[in-house]
Structure formats: structure tokens, C-alpha cells
């Protein structure tokens, strides 16, 4: 089974360090966990992220972390779910995991009559050409950490000050802008449920 932990609003770096420690300490018997969290405003730059994609970050902190991918923004009103999973036990490779995370978001959005798709050339979930969900993963000991973010009802303006995921002129959207008003914790629970269902089919 997969345990779901609700962590509330937490600063990014302590949660990142906790994920690292959880992954280092885990054994083949350790239960998988999903961590649901919201972060105060922060930009995160992936392992091979290029600082040139940070355009005008102002007073929002920038943290260079160890996930894949380029730069993204986290803030209040965004669903963040960290996926601490044993890929050997689940018989998943990294590509299958990314597809599973994308599909969970797509399925939840479809329940709100939002048509979204994944893109082979740029991981994440898109409504038309606008990005609504992002994925960044790290694998260590064949276990994953980091995870996904889904924009619900947040201030999107900080995305204007970066090249989101390394793409200049990539626009982002969110459920609130698509006419769906839902509490972030409720949306997070739905995505977590979709994930656990997919993981244990």
C-alpha cells in the first residue's frame, strides 16, 4: 500500500531534505508514501537547470535542487505531491512513472471537463499549449522522490519571470482560470487517489 501524508504549508528546503533522508534510510520493506504539501513562493532549479532561465526572480528565493528538469515555481494554491516510491517493487521504470503521474493529473482534470494532454517532447500536462501540471523526479537506489505540481488557484505572475521548464514563452494556466473553483486540499486528495489507484492496479 501507499501511505498519504498531509503536510500542509511547508518551506521547500526542509521538505526536500526530508525526502532525501527518507530515500537514503528506506529499505525494501519501507512503505511507499505520497506527501501532499503546499509551498510558500519559491523557484526551484533542477539538477542540470540553467540559470539563464531565471529572468527576473525579484525577492522570491531560488533553490537549486536535485530533481530532473529545469526551473519551475511553487506557491500557495498549487497542489504539490511528492512520490516516494520503490520502483523495483512497483515494477516501474522512470518513463512509466512519469506517464503515470501525467495520467493521474489528466484523469482528474477530465472529471472537471478539462481536456488536457501530455507531450512526448516536454513532460507535464497541457491544456492546449498552456502548461497546467509539471513533473520533476529524482531516482536513487531505484526509489523516486520529488514528484508533481498542479496549478489550482494561485498567483501565476511569478511564472512570467522565468522560462518555465526551460521553455521561453511557455504560458501556464490553472483550474481557476478554466472556471473550476475547488479547494487545493480537495484537488490534492483527488490526484493522490488517482495515483494510488494507478500504482496498485
CSV table of C-alpha atoms in Angstrom, one decimal:
chain,number,residue,atom,x,y,z
A,1,UNK,CA,0.0,0.0,0.0
A,2,UNK,CA,0.9,3.7,-0.2
A,3,UNK,CA,0.7,5.9,2.8
A,4,UNK,CA,-0.6,9.5,2.2
A,5,UNK,CA,0.8,12.2,4.4
A,6,UNK,CA,-0.8,15.7,4.5
A,7,UNK,CA,1.9,18.2,5.4
A,8,UNK,CA,0.1,21.5,5.0
A,9,UNK,CA,2.1,24.6,4.0
A,10,UNK,CA,5.8,24.0,4.4
A,11,UNK,CA,9.0,25.7,3.3
A,12,UNK,CA,10.6,23.9,0.3
A,13,UNK,CA,14.1,23.1,1.5
A,14,UNK,CA,13.3,21.2,4.7
A,15,UNK,CA,10.8,19.0,2.8
A,16,UNK,CA,13.4,18.4,0.1
A,17,UNK,CA,16.0,17.3,2.8
A,18,UNK,CA,13.4,15.1,4.4
A,19,UNK,CA,12.7,13.4,1.1
A,20,UNK,CA,16.4,12.8,0.6
A,21,UNK,CA,16.8,11.3,4.1
A,22,UNK,CA,13.6,9.1,3.7
A,23,UNK,CA,15.1,7.7,0.5
A,24,UNK,CA,18.5,7.1,2.0
A,25,UNK,CA,17.1,5.4,5.1
A,26,UNK,CA,14.4,3.3,3.4
A,27,UNK,CA,14.7,-0.5,3.0
A,28,UNK,CA,12.9,-2.9,0.6
A,29,UNK,CA,10.3,-3.2,3.4
A,30,UNK,CA,9.6,0.5,3.7
A,31,UNK,CA,6.1,1.5,2.7
A,32,UNK,CA,5.7,3.9,-0.2
A,33,UNK,CA,4.5,7.4,0.7
A,34,UNK,CA,2.8,10.3,-1.1
A,35,UNK,CA,3.5,13.7,0.6
A,36,UNK,CA,0.8,16.4,-0.1
A,37,UNK,CA,2.2,19.9,0.6
A,38,UNK,CA,1.9,23.5,-0.5
A,39,UNK,CA,5.0,25.7,-0.5
A,40,UNK,CA,5.3,29.5,0.1
A,41,UNK,CA,6.6,31.2,-3.0
A,42,UNK,CA,9.9,29.6,-4.3
A,43,UNK,CA,11.6,29.0,-7.6
A,44,UNK,CA,13.4,25.6,-7.9
A,45,UNK,CA,16.1,24.8,-10.4
A,46,UNK,CA,16.7,21.2,-11.4
A,47,UNK,CA,19.9,19.3,-11.3
A,48,UNK,CA,21.0,20.4,-14.7
A,49,UNK,CA,19.0,23.6,-14.7
A,50,UNK,CA,20.4,26.7,-16.4
A,51,UNK,CA,20.3,29.9,-14.5
A,52,UNK,CA,19.7,31.7,-17.8
A,53,UNK,CA,16.0,30.6,-17.5
A,54,UNK,CA,15.7,32.8,-14.4
A,55,UNK,CA,14.7,36.1,-15.9
A,56,UNK,CA,13.7,38.4,-13.0
A,57,UNK,CA,13.1,36.5,-9.8
A,58,UNK,CA,13.0,39.5,-7.5
A,59,UNK,CA,12.8,38.7,-3.8
A,60,UNK,CA,11.4,35.1,-4.4
A,61,UNK,CA,14.1,32.6,-3.3
A,62,UNK,CA,15.7,30.3,-5.8
A,63,UNK,CA,16.7,26.8,-4.6
A,64,UNK,CA,19.0,24.6,-6.8
A,65,UNK,CA,17.7,21.1,-6.0
A,66,UNK,CA,18.4,17.6,-7.2
A,67,UNK,CA,15.4,16.8,-9.3
A,68,UNK,CA,15.3,16.5,-13.1
A,69,UNK,CA,14.1,19.3,-15.2
A,70,UNK,CA,14.8,23.0,-15.4
A,71,UNK,CA,13.1,25.8,-13.5
A,72,UNK,CA,9.6,26.0,-12.0
A,73,UNK,CA,7.7,28.0,-9.5
A,74,UNK,CA,5.8,26.8,-6.4
A,75,UNK,CA,3.3,28.9,-4.4
A,76,UNK,CA,0.2,28.8,-2.4
A,77,UNK,CA,-2.8,27.4,-4.3
A,78,UNK,CA,-0.8,24.8,-6.1
A,79,UNK,CA,-1.1,21.1,-5.5
A,80,UNK,CA,2.3,19.5,-4.8
A,81,UNK,CA,2.5,15.7,-4.3
A,82,UNK,CA,5.9,14.1,-3.7
A,83,UNK,CA,6.1,10.5,-4.7
A,84,UNK,CA,8.4,8.4,-2.5
A,85,UNK,CA,8.1,5.1,-4.3
A,86,UNK,CA,10.1,1.9,-4.6
A,87,UNK,CA,10.2,1.4,-8.4
A,88,UNK,CA,11.6,-2.1,-8.2
A,89,UNK,CA,8.7,-3.3,-6.1
A,90,UNK,CA,6.2,-1.4,-8.3
A,91,UNK,CA,7.9,-2.8,-11.5
A,92,UNK,CA,8.1,0.7,-13.0
A,93,UNK,CA,10.9,2.5,-14.9
A,94,UNK,CA,11.3,6.3,-14.9
A,95,UNK,CA,9.4,6.8,-18.1
A,96,UNK,CA,6.5,4.7,-16.9
A,97,UNK,CA,6.4,6.7,-13.6
A,98,UNK,CA,6.3,10.0,-15.5
A,99,UNK,CA,3.5,8.7,-17.6
A,100,UNK,CA,1.6,7.5,-14.6
A,101,UNK,CA,1.9,10.9,-12.9
A,102,UNK,CA,0.8,12.7,-16.0
A,103,UNK,CA,-2.2,10.4,-16.5
A,104,UNK,CA,-3.3,10.9,-12.9
A,105,UNK,CA,-3.5,14.6,-13.5
A,106,UNK,CA,-5.2,14.2,-16.9
A,107,UNK,CA,-7.8,11.9,-15.4
A,108,UNK,CA,-8.6,14.3,-12.5
A,109,UNK,CA,-8.9,17.2,-14.9
A,110,UNK,CA,-11.2,15.2,-17.1
A,111,UNK,CA,-13.5,14.8,-14.2
A,112,UNK,CA,-13.9,18.6,-14.3
A,113,UNK,CA,-14.4,18.5,-18.0
A,114,UNK,CA,-11.0,19.9,-18.7
A,115,UNK,CA,-9.4,18.4,-21.7
A,116,UNK,CA,-5.6,18.0,-21.1
A,117,UNK,CA,-2.8,16.1,-22.7
A,118,UNK,CA,0.8,15.0,-22.1
A,119,UNK,CA,3.5,15.9,-24.6
A,120,UNK,CA,6.3,13.5,-25.6
A,121,UNK,CA,8.8,16.3,-26.1
A,122,UNK,CA,8.2,18.1,-22.8
A,123,UNK,CA,7.0,16.2,-19.7
A,124,UNK,CA,4.0,17.6,-17.9
A,125,UNK,CA,0.3,18.2,-18.6
A,126,UNK,CA,-1.1,20.8,-21.0
A,127,UNK,CA,-4.4,22.4,-21.7
A,128,UNK,CA,-4.0,23.5,-25.4
A,129,UNK,CA,-0.5,24.9,-25.4
A,130,UNK,CA,-0.6,26.1,-21.8
A,131,UNK,CA,1.0,24.1,-19.1
A,132,UNK,CA,-1.1,23.2,-16.0
A,133,UNK,CA,0.9,20.4,-14.4
A,134,UNK,CA,4.7,19.8,-14.0
A,135,UNK,CA,6.8,16.8,-13.1
A,136,UNK,CA,10.3,16.6,-11.7
A,137,UNK,CA,11.7,13.3,-10.4
A,138,UNK,CA,14.9,12.0,-8.8
A,139,UNK,CA,15.8,8.3,-8.7
A,140,UNK,CA,18.2,7.0,-6.0
A,141,UNK,CA,18.5,3.3,-5.1
A,142,UNK,CA,15.8,2.8,-7.7
A,143,UNK,CA,13.4,4.7,-5.5
A,144,UNK,CA,11.8,8.0,-6.5
A,145,UNK,CA,11.4,11.3,-4.8
A,146,UNK,CA,10.2,14.8,-5.8
A,147,UNK,CA,7.0,14.4,-7.9
A,148,UNK,CA,4.3,16.6,-9.5
A,149,UNK,CA,2.7,20.0,-9.2
A,150,UNK,CA,-0.7,21.0,-10.5
A,151,UNK,CA,-1.8,24.7,-10.7
A,152,UNK,CA,-5.2,25.2,-9.0
A,153,UNK,CA,-5.9,28.7,-7.8
A,154,UNK,CA,-2.7,30.7,-7.4
A,155,UNK,CA,-0.9,33.9,-8.4
A,156,UNK,CA,0.6,32.9,-11.8
A,157,UNK,CA,2.6,36.1,-12.3
A,158,UNK,CA,5.9,34.7,-10.9
A,159,UNK,CA,5.9,32.3,-13.9
A,160,UNK,CA,6.3,35.4,-16.1
A,161,UNK,CA,9.8,35.9,-14.6
A,162,UNK,CA,11.2,32.5,-15.7
A,163,UNK,CA,11.3,30.4,-18.7
A,164,UNK,CA,9.0,27.7,-17.2
A,165,UNK,CA,10.7,24.3,-17.5
A,166,UNK,CA,13.3,25.9,-19.7
A,167,UNK,CA,10.9,27.0,-22.5
A,168,UNK,CA,10.8,30.7,-23.4
A,169,UNK,CA,7.3,32.0,-23.9
A,170,UNK,CA,5.6,28.9,-22.4
A,171,UNK,CA,2.4,30.0,-20.9
A,172,UNK,CA,0.8,28.4,-17.8
A,173,UNK,CA,-2.8,28.1,-16.7
A,174,UNK,CA,-4.7,26.8,-13.7
A,175,UNK,CA,-8.1,25.3,-12.8
A,176,UNK,CA,-9.4,28.7,-11.5
A,177,UNK,CA,-8.7,30.3,-14.9
A,178,UNK,CA,-10.6,27.5,-16.6
A,179,UNK,CA,-13.7,28.1,-14.5
A,180,UNK,CA,-13.2,25.4,-11.9
A,181,UNK,CA,-13.1,26.6,-8.2
A,182,UNK,CA,-12.0,23.9,-5.8
A,183,UNK,CA,-10.1,23.9,-2.5
A,184,UNK,CA,-6.5,22.9,-3.1
A,185,UNK,CA,-6.6,20.2,-0.5
A,186,UNK,CA,-9.6,18.6,-2.2
A,187,UNK,CA,-7.9,18.6,-5.6
A,188,UNK,CA,-4.8,17.2,-4.0
A,189,UNK,CA,-6.8,14.4,-2.5
A,190,UNK,CA,-8.3,13.5,-5.8
A,191,UNK,CA,-4.9,13.4,-7.5
A,192,UNK,CA,-3.5,11.3,-4.7
A,193,UNK,CA,-6.4,8.9,-5.0
A,194,UNK,CA,-5.8,8.6,-8.8
A,195,UNK,CA,-2.1,7.9,-8.1
A,196,UNK,CA,-2.7,5.2,-5.5
A,197,UNK,CA,-5.3,3.6,-7.8
A,198,UNK,CA,-2.9,3.5,-10.7
A,199,UNK,CA,0.0,2.3,-8.6
A,200,UNK,CA,-1.9,-0.7,-7.2
A,201,UNK,CA,-3.8,-1.8,-10.3
